[in-house]
mmCIF file of C-alpha atoms in Angstrom:
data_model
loop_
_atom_site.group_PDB
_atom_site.id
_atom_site.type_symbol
_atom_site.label_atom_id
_atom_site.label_comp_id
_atom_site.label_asym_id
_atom_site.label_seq_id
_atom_site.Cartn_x
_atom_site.Cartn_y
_atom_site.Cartn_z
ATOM 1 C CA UNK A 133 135.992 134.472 95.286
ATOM 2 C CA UNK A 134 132.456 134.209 96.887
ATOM 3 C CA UNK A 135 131.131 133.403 93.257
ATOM 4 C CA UNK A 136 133.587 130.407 93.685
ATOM 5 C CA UNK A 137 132.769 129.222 96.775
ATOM 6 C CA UNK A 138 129.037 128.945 95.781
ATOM 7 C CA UNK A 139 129.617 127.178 93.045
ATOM 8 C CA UNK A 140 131.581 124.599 94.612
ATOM 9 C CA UNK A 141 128.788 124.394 97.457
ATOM 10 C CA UNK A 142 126.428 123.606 95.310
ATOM 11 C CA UNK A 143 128.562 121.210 92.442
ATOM 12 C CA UNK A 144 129.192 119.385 96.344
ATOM 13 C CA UNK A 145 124.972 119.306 97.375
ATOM 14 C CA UNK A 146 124.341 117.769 93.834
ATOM 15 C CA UNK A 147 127.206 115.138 94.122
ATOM 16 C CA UNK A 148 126.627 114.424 97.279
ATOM 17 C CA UNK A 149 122.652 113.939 96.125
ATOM 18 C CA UNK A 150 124.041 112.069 93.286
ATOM 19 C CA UNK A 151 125.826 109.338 95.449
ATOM 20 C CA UNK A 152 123.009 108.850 97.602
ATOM 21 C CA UNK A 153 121.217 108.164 94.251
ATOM 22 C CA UNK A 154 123.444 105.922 93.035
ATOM 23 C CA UNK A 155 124.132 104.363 96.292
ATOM 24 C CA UNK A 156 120.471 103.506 96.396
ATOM 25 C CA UNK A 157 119.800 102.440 93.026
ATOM 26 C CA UNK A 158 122.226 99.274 93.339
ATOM 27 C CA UNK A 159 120.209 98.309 96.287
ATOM 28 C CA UNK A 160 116.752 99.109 94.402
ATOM 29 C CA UNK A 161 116.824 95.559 92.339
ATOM 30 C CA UNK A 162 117.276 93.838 95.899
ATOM 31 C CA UNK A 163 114.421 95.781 97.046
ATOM 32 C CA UNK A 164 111.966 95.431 94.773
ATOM 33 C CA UNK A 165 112.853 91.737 94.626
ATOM 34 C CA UNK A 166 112.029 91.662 98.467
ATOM 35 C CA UNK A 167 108.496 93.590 97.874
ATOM 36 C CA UNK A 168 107.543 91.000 95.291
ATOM 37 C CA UNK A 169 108.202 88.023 97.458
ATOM 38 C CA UNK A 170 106.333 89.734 100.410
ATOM 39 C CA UNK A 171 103.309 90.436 97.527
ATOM 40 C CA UNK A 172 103.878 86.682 96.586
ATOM 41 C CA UNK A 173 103.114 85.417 100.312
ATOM 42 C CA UNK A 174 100.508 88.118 101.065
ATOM 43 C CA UNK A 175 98.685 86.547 97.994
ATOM 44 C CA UNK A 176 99.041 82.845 98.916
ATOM 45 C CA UNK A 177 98.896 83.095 102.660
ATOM 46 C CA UNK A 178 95.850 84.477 104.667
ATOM 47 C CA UNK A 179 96.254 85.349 108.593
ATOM 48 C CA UNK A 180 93.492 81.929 108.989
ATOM 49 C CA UNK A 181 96.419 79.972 107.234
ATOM 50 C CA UNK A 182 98.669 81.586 110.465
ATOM 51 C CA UNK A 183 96.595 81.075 112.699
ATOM 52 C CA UNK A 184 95.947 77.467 111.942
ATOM 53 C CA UNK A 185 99.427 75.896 112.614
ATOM 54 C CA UNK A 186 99.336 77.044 116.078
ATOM 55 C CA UNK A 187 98.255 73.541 118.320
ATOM 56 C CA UNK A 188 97.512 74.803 121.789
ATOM 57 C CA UNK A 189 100.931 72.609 123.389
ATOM 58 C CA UNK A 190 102.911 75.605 125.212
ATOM 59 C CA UNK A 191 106.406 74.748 123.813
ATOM 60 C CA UNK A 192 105.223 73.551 120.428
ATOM 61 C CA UNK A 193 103.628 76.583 120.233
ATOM 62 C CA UNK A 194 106.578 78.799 120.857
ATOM 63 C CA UNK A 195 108.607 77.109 118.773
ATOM 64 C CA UNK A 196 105.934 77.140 115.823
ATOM 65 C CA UNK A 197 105.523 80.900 116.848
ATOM 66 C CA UNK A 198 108.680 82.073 116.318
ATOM 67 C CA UNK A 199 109.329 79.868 113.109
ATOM 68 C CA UNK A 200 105.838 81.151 111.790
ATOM 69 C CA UNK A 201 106.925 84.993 112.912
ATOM 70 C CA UNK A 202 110.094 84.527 111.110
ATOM 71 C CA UNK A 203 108.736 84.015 107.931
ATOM 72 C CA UNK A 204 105.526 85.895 107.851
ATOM 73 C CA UNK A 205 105.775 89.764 107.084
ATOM 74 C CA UNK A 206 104.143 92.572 106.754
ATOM 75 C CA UNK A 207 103.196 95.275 109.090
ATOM 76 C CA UNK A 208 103.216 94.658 112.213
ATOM 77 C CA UNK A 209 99.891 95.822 113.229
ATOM 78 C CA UNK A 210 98.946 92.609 111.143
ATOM 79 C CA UNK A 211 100.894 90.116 113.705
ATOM 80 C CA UNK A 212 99.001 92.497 116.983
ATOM 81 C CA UNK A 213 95.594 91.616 115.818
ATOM 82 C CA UNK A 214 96.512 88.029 114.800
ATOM 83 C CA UNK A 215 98.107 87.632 118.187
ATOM 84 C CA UNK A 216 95.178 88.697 119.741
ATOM 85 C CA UNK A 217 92.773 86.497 117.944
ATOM 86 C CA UNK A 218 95.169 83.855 119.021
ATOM 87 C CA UNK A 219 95.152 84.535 122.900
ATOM 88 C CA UNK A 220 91.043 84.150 122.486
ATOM 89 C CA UNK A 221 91.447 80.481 121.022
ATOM 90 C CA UNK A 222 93.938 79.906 123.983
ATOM 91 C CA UNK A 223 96.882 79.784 122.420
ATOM 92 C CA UNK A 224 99.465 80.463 125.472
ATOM 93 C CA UNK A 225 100.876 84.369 125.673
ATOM 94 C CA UNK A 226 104.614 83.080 125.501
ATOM 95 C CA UNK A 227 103.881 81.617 122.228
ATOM 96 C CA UNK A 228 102.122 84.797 120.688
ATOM 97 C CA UNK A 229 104.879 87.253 121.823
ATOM 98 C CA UNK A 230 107.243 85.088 120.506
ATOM 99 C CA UNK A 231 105.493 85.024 117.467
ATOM 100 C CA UNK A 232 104.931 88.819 117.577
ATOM 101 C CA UNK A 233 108.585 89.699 118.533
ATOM 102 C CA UNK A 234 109.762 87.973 115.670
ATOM 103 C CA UNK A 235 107.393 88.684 113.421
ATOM 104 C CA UNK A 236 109.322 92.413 113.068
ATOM 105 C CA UNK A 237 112.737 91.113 114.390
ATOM 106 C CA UNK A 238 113.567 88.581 111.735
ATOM 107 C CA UNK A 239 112.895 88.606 108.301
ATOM 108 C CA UNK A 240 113.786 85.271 105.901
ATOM 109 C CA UNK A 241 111.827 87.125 103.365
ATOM 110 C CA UNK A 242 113.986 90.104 103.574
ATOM 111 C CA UNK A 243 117.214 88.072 104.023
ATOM 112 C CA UNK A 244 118.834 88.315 100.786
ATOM 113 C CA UNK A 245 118.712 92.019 100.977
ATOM 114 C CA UNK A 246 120.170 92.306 104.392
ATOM 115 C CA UNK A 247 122.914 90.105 103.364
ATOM 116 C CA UNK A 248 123.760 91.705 100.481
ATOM 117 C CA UNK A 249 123.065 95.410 101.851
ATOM 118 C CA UNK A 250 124.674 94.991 105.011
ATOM 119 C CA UNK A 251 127.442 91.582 104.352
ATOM 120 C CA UNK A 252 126.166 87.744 105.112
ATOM 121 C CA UNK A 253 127.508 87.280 108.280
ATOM 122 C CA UNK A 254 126.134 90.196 109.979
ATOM 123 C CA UNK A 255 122.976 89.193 108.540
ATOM 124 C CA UNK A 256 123.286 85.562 109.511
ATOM 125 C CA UNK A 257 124.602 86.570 112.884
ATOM 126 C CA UNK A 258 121.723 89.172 113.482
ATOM 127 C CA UNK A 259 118.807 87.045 112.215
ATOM 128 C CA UNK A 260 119.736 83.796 114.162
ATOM 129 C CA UNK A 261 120.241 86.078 117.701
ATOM 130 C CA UNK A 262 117.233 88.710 117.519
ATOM 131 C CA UNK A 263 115.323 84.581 117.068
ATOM 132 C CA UNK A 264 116.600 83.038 120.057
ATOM 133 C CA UNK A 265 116.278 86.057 122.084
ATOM 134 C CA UNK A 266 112.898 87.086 120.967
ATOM 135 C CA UNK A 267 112.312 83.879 122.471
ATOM 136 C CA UNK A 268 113.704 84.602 125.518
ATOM 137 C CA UNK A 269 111.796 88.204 125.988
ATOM 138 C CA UNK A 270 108.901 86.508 125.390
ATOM 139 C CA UNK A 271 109.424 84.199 128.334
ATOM 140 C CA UNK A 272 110.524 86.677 130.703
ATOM 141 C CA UNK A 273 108.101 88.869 129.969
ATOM 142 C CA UNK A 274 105.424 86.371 130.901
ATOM 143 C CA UNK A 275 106.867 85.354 133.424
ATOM 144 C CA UNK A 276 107.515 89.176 134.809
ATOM 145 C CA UNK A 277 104.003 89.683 134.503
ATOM 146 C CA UNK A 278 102.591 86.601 136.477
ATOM 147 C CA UNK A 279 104.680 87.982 138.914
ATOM 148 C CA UNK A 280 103.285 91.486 138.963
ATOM 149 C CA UNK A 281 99.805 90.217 138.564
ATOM 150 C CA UNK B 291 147.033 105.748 96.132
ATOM 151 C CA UNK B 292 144.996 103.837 98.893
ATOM 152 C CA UNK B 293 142.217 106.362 98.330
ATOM 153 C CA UNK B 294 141.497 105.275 94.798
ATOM 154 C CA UNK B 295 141.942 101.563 95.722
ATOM 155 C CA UNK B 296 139.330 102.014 98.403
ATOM 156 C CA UNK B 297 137.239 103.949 96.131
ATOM 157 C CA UNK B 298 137.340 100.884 93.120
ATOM 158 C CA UNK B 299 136.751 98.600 95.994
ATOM 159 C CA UNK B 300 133.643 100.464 96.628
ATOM 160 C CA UNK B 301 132.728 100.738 93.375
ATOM 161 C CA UNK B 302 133.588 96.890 92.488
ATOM 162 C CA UNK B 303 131.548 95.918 95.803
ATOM 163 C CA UNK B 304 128.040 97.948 94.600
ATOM 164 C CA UNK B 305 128.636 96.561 90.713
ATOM 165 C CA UNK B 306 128.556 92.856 92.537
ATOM 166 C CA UNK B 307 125.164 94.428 94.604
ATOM 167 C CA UNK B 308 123.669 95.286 91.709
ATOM 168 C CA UNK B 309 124.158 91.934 89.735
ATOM 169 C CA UNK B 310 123.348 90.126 92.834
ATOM 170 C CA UNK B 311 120.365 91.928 92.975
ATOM 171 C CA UNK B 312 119.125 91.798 89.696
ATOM 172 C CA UNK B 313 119.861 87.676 89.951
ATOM 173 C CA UNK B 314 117.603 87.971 92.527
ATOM 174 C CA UNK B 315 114.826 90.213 91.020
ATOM 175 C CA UNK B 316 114.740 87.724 87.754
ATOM 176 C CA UNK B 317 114.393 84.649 90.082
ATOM 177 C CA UNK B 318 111.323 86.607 91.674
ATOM 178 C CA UNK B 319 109.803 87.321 88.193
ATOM 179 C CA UNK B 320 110.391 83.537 87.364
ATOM 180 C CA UNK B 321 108.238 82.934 90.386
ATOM 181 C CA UNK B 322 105.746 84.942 88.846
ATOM 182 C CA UNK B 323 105.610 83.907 85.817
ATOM 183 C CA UNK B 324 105.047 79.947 87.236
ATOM 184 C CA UNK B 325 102.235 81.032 89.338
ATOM 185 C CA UNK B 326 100.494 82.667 86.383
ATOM 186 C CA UNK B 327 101.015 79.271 84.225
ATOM 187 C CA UNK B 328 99.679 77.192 87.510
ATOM 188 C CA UNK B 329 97.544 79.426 89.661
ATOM 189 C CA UNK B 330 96.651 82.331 87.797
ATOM 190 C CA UNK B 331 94.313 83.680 90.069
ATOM 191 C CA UNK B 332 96.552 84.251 92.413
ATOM 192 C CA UNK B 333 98.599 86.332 90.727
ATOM 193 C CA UNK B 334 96.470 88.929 90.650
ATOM 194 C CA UNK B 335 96.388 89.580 94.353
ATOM 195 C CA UNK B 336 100.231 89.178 94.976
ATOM 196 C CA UNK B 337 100.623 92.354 92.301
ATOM 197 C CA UNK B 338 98.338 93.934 93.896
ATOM 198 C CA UNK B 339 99.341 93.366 97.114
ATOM 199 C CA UNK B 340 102.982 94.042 95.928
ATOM 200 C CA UNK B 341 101.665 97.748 94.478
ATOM 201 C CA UNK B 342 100.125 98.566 97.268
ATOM 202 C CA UNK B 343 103.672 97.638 99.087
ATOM 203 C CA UNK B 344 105.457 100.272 96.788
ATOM 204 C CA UNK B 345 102.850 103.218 97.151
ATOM 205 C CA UNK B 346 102.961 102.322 101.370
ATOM 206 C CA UNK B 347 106.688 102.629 101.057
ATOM 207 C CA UNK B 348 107.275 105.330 98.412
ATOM 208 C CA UNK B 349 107.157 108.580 101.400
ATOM 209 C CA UNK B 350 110.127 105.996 103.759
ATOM 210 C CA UNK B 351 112.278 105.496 100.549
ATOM 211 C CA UNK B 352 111.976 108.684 99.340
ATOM 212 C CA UNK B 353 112.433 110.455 103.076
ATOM 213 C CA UNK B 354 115.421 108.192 103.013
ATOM 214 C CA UNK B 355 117.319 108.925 99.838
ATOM 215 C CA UNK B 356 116.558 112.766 100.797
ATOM 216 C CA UNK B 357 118.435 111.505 104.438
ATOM 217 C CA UNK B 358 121.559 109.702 102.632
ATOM 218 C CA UNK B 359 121.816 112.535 100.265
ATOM 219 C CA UNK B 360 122.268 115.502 103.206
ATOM 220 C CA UNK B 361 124.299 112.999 105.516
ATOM 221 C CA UNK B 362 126.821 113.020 102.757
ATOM 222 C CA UNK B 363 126.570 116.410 102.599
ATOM 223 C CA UNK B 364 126.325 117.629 106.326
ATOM 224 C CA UNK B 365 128.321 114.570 108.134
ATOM 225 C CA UNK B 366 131.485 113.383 107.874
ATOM 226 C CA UNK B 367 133.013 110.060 108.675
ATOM 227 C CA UNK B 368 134.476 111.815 111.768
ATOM 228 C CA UNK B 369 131.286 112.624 113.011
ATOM 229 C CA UNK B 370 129.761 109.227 112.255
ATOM 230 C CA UNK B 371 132.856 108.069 113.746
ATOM 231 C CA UNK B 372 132.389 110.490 117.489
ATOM 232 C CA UNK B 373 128.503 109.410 117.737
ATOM 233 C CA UNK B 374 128.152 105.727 116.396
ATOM 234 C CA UNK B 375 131.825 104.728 116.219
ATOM 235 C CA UNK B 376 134.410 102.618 118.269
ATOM 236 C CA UNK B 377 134.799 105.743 120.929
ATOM 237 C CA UNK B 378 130.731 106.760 121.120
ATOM 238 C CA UNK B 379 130.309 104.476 124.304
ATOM 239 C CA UNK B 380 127.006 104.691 125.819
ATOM 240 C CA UNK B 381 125.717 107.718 123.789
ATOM 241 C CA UNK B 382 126.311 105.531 120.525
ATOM 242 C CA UNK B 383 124.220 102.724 122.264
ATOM 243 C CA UNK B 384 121.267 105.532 123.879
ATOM 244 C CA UNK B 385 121.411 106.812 120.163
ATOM 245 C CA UNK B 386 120.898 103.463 118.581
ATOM 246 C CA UNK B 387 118.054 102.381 120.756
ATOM 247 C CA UNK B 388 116.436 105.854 120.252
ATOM 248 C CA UNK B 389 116.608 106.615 116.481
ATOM 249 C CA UNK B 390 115.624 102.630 116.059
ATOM 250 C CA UNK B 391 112.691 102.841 118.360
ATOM 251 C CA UNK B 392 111.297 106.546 116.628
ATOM 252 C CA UNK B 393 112.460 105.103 113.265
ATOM 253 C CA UNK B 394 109.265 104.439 110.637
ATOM 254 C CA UNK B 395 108.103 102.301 107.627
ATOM 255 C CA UNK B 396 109.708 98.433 106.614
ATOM 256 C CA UNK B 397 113.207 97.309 107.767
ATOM 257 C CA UNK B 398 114.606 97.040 104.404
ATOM 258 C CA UNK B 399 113.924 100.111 103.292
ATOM 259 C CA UNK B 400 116.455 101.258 106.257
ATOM 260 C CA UNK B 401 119.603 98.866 104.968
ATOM 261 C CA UNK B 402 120.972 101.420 102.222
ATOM 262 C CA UNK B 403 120.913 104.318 104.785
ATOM 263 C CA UNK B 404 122.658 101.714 107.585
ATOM 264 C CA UNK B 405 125.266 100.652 104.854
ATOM 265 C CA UNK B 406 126.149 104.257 104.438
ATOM 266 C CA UNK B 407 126.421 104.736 107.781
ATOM 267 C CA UNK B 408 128.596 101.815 108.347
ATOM 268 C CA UNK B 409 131.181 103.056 105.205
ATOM 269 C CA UNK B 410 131.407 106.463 107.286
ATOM 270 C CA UNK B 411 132.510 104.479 110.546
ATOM 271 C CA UNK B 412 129.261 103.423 112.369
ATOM 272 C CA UNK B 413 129.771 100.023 114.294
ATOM 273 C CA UNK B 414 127.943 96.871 113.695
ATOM 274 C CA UNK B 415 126.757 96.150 117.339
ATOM 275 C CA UNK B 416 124.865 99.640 116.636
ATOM 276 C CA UNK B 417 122.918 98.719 113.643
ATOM 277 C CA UNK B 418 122.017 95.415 115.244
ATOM 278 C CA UNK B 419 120.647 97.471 118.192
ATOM 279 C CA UNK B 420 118.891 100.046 115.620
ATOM 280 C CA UNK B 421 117.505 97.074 114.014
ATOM 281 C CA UNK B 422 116.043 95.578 116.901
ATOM 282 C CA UNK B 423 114.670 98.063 118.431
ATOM 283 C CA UNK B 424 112.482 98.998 115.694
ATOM 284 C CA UNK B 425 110.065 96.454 117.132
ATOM 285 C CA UNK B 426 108.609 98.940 119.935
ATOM 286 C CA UNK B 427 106.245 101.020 117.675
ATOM 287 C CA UNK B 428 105.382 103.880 118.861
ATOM 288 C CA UNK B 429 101.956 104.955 116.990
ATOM 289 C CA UNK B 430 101.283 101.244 117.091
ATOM 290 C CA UNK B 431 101.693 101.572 121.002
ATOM 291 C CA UNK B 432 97.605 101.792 121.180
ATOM 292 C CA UNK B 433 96.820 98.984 118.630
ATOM 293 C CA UNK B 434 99.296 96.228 121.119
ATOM 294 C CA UNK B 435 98.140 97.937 124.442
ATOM 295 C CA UNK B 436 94.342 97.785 123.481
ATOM 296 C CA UNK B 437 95.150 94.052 122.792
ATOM 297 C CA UNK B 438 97.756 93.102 125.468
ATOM 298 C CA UNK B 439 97.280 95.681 128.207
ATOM 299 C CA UNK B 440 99.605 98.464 129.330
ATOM 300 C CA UNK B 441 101.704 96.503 131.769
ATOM 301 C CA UNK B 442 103.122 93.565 128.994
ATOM 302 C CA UNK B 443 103.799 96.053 126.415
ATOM 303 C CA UNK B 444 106.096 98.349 128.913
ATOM 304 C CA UNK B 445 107.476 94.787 130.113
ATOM 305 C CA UNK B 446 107.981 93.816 126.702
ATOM 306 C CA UNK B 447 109.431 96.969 125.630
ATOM 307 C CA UNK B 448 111.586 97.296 128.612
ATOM 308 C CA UNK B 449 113.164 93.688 127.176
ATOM 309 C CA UNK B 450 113.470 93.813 124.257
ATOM 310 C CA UNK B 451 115.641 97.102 124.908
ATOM 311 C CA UNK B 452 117.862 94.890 127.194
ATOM 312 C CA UNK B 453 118.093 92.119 124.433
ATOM 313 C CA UNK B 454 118.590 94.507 121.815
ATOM 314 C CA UNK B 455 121.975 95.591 123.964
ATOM 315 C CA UNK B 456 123.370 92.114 124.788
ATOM 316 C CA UNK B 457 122.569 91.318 121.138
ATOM 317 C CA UNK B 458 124.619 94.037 119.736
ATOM 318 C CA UNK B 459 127.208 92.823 121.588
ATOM 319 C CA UNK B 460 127.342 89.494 120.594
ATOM 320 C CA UNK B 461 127.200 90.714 117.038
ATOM 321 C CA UNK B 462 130.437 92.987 117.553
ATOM 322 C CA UNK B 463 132.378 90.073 118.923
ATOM 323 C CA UNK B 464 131.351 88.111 116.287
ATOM 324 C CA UNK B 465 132.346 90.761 113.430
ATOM 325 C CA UNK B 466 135.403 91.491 115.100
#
């Protein structure tokens, strides 16, 4: 009886093994597609290319910012110290949080993969909010800290 | 008799995945293949920066197949359903914003896992605030302070918890 028991214990640790396995591997072509395209701009775009769009006009920035941070990826150390080179050539702090915020909030790159994963219109919905409101932390937050300061 | 309609449903849905992602893998490697007819020198440092991407990420996916394989073990779609479901309340949302903000390595590697989740009962307004909140870092919490100072990245952080909340929201009312 015990025997039994075991058994079926461990037929349910390998199926349930199994189905993460499986579950994974139909996401894996969608992933490695995603890694390629994020090898494919880390190959054709340096952080000077980033950091060259940005004009020094406060909302231009921010808007440029976030649209830049949107499609850029990579780790987000990367978007810290490009931020930060960015506040030294006066580039207004609204428009590199923004930048930073979205930078590891939305992801065009990883997009298709979301959508597929996780269904299009919680993607869509998800991408297009976590922009405008990374926006809208970044202003507060500036404008919290004047206050403080 | 709903069971095994629900289970071909599932099964139909992740044979459409796959295809859809293999569409999307070949349009990638057509990519590829145009920038080594056009720029070939390029094409060495987008594989190589797209290697390094898969030995980075090889521990999270790993860590994370491990993770699927002993939630369907351990936790059932009740469980899901008392912590991260419709009747969690505020400890689904305090849950969401934790595991998000101590979650590691790159977004995507986190959507199968998520997905799972979401067939055993977790809501949507949760992921989205999972999601989100994986932009506090904390080991990165130095790097951004050194940078920034310590009083934007707490007001930042303190944000973008509150954002990640109202957003989760909206994206519940818009699944609904």
């Amino acid at each position: 009886m015990t025997n039994r028991k075991q058994k079926n214990d461990e037929k349910n640790v390998l199926r349930s093994f199994y189905e993460a396995l499986k579950s994974f591997g139909t996401t894996f072509p969608m992933l490695l597609g995603v890694i390629l395209v994020l090898g494919f701009f880390r190959g054709f775009v340096s952080n000077q290319m980033i950091s060259a769009v940005f004009t020094g006009d406060l909302l231009r920035d921010t808007i440029i910012g976030s649209v830049v941070g949107s499609i850029s990826a990579g780790n987000a150390v990367t978007s810290y110290i490009i931020g930060g080179e960015l506040i030294k050539e006066n580039v207004s702090l609204i428009a590199v949080t923004s930048f930073m915020v979205v930078w590891v909030t939305v992801g065009v790159i990883q997009f298709p993969a979301e959508a597929t994963i996780l269904g299009r219109r919680f993607a869509c919905a998800r991408n297009a909010l976590a922009f405008i409101f990374s926006t809208l932390v970044s202003i507060a937050t500036v404008k919290t800290l004047m206050v403080i300061q | 008799m709903k069971r095994n309609g629900d289970k071909s449903n599932v099964r139909g849905k992740r044979r459409k995945d796959k295809y859809r992602g293999i569409y999307f893998l070949g349009s990638v490697a057509c990519l590829y293949f145009l920038v080594f007819v056009f720029k070939p020198e390029n094409l060495q440092k987008s594989v190589k920066a797209s290697g390094d991407m898969v030995i980075h990420i090889l521990p999270a996916l790993v860590f994370i197949v491990l993770l699927m394989g002993i939630m369907n073990y351990f936790v059932k779609p009740r469980t899901v359903s008392r912590y991260a479901g419709k009747g969690s309340g505020i400890k689904g949302w305090l849950l969401a914003i934790c595991t998000g903000i101590l979650s590691h390595g790159p977004i995507y590697a986190w959507y199968p896992l998520l997905r799972n989740l979401r067939n055993h009962g977790m809501k949507s307004s949760l992921i989205a605030v999972f999601l989100y909140n994986r932009s506090i870092k904390i080991p990165l919490l130095p790097v951004i302070v050194y940078y920034f100072g310590l009083p934007f990245v707490a007001i930042l952080a303190s944000y973008l918890i509150i954002a990640s909340i109202v957003q989760g929201h909206i994206v519940q009312m818009i699944e609904r």
